[in-house]
Short mmCIF file of C-alpha atoms in Angstrom, two decimals:
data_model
loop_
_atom_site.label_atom_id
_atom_site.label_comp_id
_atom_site.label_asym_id
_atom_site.label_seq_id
_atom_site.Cartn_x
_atom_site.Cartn_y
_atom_site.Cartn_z
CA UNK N 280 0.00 0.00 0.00
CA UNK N 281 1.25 3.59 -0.70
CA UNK N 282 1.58 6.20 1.97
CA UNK N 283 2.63 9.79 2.14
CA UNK N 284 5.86 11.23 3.47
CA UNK N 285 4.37 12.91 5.96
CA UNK N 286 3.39 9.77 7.41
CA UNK N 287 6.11 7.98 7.02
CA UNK N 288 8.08 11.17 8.77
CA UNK N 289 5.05 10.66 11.83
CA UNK N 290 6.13 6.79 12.25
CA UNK N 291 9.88 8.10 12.30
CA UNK N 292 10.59 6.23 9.32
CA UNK N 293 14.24 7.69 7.94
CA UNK N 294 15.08 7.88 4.65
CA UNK N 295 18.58 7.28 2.74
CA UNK N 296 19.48 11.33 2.83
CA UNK N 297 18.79 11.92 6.20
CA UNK N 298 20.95 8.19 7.15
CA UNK N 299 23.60 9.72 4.76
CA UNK N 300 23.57 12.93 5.93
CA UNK N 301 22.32 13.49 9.61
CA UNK N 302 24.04 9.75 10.90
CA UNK N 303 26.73 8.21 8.78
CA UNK N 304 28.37 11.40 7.36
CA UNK N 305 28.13 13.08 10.53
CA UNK N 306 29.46 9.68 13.01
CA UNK N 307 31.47 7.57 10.75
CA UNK N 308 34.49 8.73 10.00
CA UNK N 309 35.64 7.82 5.81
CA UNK N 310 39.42 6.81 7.30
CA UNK N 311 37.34 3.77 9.41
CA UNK N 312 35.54 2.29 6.61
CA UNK N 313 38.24 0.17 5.23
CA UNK N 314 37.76 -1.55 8.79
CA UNK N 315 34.55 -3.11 7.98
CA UNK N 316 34.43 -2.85 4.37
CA UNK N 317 37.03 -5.48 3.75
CA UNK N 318 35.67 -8.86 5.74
CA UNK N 319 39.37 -10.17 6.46
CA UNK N 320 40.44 -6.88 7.98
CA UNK N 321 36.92 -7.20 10.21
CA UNK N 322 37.90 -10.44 11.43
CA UNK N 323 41.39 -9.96 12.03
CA UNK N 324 40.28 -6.80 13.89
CA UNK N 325 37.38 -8.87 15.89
CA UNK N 326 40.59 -11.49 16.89
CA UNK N 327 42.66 -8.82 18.15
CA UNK N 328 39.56 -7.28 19.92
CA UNK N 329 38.44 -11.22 21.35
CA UNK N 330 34.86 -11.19 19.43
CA UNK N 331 34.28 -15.00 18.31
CA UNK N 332 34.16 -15.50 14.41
CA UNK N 333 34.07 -17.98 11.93
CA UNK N 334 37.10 -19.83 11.63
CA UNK N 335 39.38 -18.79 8.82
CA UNK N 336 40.78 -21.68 6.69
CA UNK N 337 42.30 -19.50 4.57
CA UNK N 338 42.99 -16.88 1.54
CA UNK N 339 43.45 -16.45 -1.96
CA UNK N 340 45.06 -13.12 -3.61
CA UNK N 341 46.61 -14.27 -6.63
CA UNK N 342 44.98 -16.21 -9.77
CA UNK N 343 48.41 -18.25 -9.86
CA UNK N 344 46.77 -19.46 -5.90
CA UNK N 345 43.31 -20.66 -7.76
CA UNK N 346 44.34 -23.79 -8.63
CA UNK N 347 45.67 -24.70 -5.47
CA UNK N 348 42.66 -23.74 -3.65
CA UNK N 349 40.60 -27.24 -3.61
CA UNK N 350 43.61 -28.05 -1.36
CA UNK N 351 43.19 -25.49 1.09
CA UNK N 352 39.78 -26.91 1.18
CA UNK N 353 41.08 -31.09 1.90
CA UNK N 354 39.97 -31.53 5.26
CA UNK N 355 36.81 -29.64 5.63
CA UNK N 356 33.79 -30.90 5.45
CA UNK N 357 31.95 -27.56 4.48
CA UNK N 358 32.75 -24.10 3.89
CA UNK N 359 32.03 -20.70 2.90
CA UNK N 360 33.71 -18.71 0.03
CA UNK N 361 33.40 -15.27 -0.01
CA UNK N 362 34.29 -11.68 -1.46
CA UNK N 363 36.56 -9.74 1.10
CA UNK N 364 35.18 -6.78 0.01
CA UNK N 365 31.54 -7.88 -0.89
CA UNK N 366 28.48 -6.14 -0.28
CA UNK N 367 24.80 -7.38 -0.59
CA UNK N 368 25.85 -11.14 0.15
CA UNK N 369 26.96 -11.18 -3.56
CA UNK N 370 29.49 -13.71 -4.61
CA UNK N 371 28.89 -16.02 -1.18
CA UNK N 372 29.42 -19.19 -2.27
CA UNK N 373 28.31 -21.84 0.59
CA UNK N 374 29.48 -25.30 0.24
CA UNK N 375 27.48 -27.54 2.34
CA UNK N 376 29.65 -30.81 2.44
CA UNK N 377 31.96 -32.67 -0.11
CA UNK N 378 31.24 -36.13 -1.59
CA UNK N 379 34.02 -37.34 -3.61
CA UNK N 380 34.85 -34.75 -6.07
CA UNK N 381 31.71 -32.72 -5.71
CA UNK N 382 30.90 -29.57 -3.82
CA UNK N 383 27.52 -30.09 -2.45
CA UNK N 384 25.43 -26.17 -1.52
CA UNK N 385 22.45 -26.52 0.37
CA UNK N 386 20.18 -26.69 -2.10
CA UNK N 387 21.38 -29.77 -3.02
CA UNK N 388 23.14 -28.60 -6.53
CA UNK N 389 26.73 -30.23 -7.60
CA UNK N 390 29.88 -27.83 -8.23
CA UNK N 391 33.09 -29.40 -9.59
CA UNK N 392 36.94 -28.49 -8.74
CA UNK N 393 36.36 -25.99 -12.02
CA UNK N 394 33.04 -24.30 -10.23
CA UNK N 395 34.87 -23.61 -7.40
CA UNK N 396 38.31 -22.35 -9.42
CA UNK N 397 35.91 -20.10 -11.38
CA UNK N 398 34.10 -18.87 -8.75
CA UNK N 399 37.57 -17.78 -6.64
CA UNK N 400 38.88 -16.16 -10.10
CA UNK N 401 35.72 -13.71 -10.05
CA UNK N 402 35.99 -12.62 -6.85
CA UNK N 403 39.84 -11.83 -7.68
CA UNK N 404 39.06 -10.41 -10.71
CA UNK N 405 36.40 -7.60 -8.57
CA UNK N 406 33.28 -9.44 -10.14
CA UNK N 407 31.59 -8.79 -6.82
CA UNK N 408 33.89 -6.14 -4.61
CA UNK N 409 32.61 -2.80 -4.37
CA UNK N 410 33.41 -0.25 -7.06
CA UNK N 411 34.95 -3.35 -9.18
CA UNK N 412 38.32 -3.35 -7.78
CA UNK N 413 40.41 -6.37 -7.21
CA UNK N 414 39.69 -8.16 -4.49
CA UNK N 415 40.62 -11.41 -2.05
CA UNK N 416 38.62 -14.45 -1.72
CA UNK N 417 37.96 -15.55 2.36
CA UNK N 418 37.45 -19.16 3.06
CA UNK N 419 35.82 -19.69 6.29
CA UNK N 420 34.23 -22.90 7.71
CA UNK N 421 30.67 -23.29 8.15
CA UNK N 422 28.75 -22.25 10.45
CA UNK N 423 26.96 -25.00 12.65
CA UNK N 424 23.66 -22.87 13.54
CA UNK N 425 21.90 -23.18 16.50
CA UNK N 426 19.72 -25.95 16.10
CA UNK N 427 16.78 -24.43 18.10
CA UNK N 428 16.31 -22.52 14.78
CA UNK N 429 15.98 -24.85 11.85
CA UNK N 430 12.29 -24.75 11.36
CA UNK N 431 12.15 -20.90 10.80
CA UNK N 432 14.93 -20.92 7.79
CA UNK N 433 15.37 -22.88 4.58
CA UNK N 434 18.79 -24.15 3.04
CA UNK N 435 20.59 -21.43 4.50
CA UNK N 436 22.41 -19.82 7.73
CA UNK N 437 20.07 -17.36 9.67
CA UNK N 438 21.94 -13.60 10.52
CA UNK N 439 20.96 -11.23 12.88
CA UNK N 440 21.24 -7.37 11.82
CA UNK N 441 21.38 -4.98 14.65
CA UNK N 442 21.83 -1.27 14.14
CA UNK N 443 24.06 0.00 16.37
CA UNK N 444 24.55 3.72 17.32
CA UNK N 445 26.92 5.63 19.44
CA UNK N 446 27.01 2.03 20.71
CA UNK N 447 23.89 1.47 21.60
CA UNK N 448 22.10 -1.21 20.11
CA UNK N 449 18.78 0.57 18.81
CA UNK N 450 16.87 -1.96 16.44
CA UNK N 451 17.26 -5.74 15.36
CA UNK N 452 16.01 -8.38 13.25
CA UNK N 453 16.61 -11.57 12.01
CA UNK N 454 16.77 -12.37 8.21
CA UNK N 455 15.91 -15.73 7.30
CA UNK N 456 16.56 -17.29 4.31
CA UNK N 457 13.53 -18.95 1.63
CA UNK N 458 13.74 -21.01 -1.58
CA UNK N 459 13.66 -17.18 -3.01
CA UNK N 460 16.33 -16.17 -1.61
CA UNK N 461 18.27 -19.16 -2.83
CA UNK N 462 19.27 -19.92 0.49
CA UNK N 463 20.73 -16.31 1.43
CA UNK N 464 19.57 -14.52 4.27
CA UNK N 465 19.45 -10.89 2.08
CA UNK N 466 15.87 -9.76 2.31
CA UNK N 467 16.12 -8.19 -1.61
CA UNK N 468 16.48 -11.39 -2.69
CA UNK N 469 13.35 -12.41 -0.74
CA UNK N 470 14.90 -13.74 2.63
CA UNK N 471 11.99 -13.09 5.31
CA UNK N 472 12.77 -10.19 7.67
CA UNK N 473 11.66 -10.49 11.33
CA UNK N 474 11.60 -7.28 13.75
CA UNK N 475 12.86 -8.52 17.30
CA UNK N 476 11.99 -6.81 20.41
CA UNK N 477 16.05 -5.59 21.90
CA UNK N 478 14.73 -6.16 25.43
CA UNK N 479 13.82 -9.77 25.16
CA UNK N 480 15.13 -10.94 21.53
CA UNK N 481 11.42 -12.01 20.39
CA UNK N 482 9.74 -11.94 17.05
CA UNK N 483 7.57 -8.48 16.96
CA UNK N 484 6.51 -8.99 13.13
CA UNK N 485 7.87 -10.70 10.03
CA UNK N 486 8.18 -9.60 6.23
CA UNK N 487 8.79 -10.30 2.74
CA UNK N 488 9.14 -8.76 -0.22
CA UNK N 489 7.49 -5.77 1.66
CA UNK N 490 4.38 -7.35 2.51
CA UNK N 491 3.70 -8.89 6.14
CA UNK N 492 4.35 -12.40 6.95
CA UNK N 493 3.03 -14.86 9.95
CA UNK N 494 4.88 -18.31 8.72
CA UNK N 495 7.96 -19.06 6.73
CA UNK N 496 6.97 -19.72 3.34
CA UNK N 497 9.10 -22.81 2.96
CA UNK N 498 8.93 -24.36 6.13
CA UNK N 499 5.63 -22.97 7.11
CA UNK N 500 6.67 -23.01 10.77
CA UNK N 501 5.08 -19.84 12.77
CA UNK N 502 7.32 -16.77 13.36
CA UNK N 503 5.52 -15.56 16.40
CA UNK N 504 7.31 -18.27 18.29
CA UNK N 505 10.85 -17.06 17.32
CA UNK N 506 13.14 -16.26 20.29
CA UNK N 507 16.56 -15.39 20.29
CA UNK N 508 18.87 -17.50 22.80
CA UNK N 509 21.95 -15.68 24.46
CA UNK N 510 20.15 -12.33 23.66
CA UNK N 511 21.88 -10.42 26.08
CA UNK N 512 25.36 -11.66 25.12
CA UNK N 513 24.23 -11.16 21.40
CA UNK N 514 23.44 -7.41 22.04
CA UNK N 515 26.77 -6.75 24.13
CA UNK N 516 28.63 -8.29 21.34
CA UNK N 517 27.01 -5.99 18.98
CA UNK N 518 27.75 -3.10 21.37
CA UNK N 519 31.25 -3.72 21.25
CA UNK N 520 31.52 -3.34 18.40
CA UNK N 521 31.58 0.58 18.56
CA UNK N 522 34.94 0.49 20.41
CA UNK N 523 36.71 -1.71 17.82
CA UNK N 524 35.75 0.22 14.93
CA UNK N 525 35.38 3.96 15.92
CA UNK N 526 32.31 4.25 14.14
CA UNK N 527 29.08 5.70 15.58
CA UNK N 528 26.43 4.71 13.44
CA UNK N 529 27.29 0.87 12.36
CA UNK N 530 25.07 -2.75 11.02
CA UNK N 531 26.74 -5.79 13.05
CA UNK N 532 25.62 -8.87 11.48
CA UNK N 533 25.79 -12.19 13.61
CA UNK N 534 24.75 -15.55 13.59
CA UNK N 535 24.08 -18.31 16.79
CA UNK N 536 27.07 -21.05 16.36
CA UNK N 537 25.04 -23.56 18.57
CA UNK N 538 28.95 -24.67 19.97
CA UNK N 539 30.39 -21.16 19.78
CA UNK N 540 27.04 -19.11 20.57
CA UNK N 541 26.68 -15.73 19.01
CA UNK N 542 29.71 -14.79 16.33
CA UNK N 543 30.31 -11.93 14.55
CA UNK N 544 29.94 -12.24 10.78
CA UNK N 545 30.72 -8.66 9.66
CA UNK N 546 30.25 -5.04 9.92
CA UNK N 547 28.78 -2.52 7.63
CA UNK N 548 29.24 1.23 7.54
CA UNK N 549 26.00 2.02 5.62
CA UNK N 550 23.99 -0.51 6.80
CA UNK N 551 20.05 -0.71 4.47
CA UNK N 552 17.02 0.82 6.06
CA UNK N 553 14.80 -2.16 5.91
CA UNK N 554 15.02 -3.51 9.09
CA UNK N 555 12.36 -0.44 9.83
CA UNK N 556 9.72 -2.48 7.81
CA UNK N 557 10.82 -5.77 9.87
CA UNK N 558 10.16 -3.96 13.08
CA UNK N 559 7.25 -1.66 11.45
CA UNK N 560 8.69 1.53 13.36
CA UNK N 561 10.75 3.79 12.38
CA UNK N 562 14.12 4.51 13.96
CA UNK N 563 14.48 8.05 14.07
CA UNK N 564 12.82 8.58 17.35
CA UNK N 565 15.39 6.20 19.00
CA UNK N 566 18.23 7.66 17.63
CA UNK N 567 16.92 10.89 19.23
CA UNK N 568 17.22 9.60 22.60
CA UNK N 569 20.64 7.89 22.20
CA UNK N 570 22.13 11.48 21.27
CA UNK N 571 21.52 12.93 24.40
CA UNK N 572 23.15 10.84 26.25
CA UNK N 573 26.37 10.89 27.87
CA UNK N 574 29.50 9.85 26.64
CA UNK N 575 31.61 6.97 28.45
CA UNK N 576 29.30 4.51 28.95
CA UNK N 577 30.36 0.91 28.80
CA UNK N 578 28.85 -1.48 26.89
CA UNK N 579 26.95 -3.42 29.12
CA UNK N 580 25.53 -0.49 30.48
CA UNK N 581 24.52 0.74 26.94
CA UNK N 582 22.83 -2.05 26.14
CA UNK N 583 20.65 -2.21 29.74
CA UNK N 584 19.49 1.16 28.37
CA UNK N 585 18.55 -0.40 25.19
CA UNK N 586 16.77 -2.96 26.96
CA UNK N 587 14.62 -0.81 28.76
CA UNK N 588 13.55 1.96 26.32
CA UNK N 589 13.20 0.26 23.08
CA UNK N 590 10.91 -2.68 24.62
CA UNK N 591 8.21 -3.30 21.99
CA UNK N 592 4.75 -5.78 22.12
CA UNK N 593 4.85 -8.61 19.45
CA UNK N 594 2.23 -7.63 16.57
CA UNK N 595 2.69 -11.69 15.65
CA UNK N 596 0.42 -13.69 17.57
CA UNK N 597 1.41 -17.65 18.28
CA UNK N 598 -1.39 -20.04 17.20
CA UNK N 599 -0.79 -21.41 20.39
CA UNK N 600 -2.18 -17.97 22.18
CA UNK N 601 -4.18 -17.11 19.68
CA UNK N 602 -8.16 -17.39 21.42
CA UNK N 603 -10.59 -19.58 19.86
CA UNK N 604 -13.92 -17.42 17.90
#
């Protein structure tokens, strides 16, 4: 349905000028960016810092390295390829598990050693790095998500975006991916949004392709039901972040490692403005508050604040709760 913008501006709904202008020109500094924009300087920064990531098995800078790159993978029973200096989860190659000479992705499609050479020449080549400039495949090993979440994702690795700003966590959601999304969790691609409440890490209300959403459309399991584990931990990781990058207004993207618990996936400088239809409130109103107040605050301190003045009610309503006519 179409609105006006002087509705959208009552709801607190920002827009990409005023993010530009008012949030990331004004608290991110251009001499940070290279922190988060390349992936294997975030997770060498995260390492120095102690934040848990995903395992690096290794790199690959040079074509004369592509052919030698199956044997960087010997060993490892899955894996993810991926564009150090990627945006939009393009060129994320996920390799379920290996059987014999074929690469097996979660959707149950074959690659052979020359779909996987190819694929690492691209991302050299800048196929999928922002502005087109060479770039450095990342190989890291997959992620074993928590299990407690299976039912509410399809062939694919659930993330968790929260905005963070001044280092305050100030809204969330998790994308989940869909047989749309080809198994990515990138809500363009039609990965189902869902708004999560920052004081108790529940489902408010779920989305895709714009339009409101109850169930997963693959799995057809309820959303209202969705709850976060390690929430708290989850949101001080996330608030930590501001203190290893410098940057005030910042997207940390996690996932739950069901050994490792929440990990840090990666960082972006500009992060989208969806994740106001997820939660279906703008965020203008809480970045407000969070500029007046005070400097020095530690992180778990930060994120009690969040807790308390960003709690939300779920819109979603469990068929479980719902009452009988």
């Amino acid at each position: 349905m179409w609105t006006t913008p002087g509705r959208l501006r009552a709801k607190g709904i920002i827009g990409m000028n005023r993010r530009n202008i008012r949030y990331i020109g004004r608290y991110n500094s251009r001499r940070l960016y290279p922190l988060v924009d390349d992936k294997l300087q975030t997770k060498l920064l995260a390492r120095k810092h102690g934040i848990t990531t995903p395992a690096l098995i290794g790199t690959v800078s040079t074509q004369f390295e592509v052919k030698r790159v199956t044997n960087l993978l010997e060993g490892h029973p899955g894996f993810v390829i991926k564009p150090a200096k990627g945006s939009g989860g393009k060129g994320i190659l996920v390799i379920e598990h290996i059987d014999g000479s074929a690469y097996i992705k979660p959707s149950g499609a074959h690659l052979g050693r020359e779909d996987i050479e190819r694929h690492v020449s691209n991302i050299l080549s800048g196929l999928y790095s922002l502005g087109g400039s060479p770039d450095v495949a990342v190989i890291e090993a997959l992620i074993n998500f928590d299990e407690t979440l299976t039912e509410y994702t399809y062939e694919g690795v659930p993330d968790i975006r929260v905005i963070v700003f001044q280092g305050y966590p100030v809204m969330a959601m998790m994308r989940l991916s869909t047989a749309a999304s080809d198994g990515k969790a990138n809500l363009h691609q039609g990965a189902v949004g869902v708004g999560l409440d920052i004081a108790t890490g529940t489902a408010l209300r779920g989305v895709q392709f714009d339009r409101a959403r109850h169930d997963h459309p693959d799995t057809g399991h309820e959303l209202a039901s969705l709850r976060i584990p390690g929430w708290e931990t989850l949101l001080e990781l996330a608030a930590s972040c501001y203190e290893m990058t410098g940057l005030g207004y910042l997207g940390t993207d996690m996932v739950l490692d069901r050994e490792h618990g929440p990990m840090l996936l990666e960082l972006n400088a500009r992060p989208g403005l969806a994740i106001q239809m997820a939660n279906g409130e703008g965020l203008r109103s809480r970045l407000d508050l969070i500029e007046q107040q005070p400097d020095g605050v530690d992180a778990a301190t930060r994120v009690s604040f969040a807790r308390a003045h960003f709690a939300r009610r779920a819109e979603l309503v469990s068929s479980a709760d719902a009452t009988p006519a």
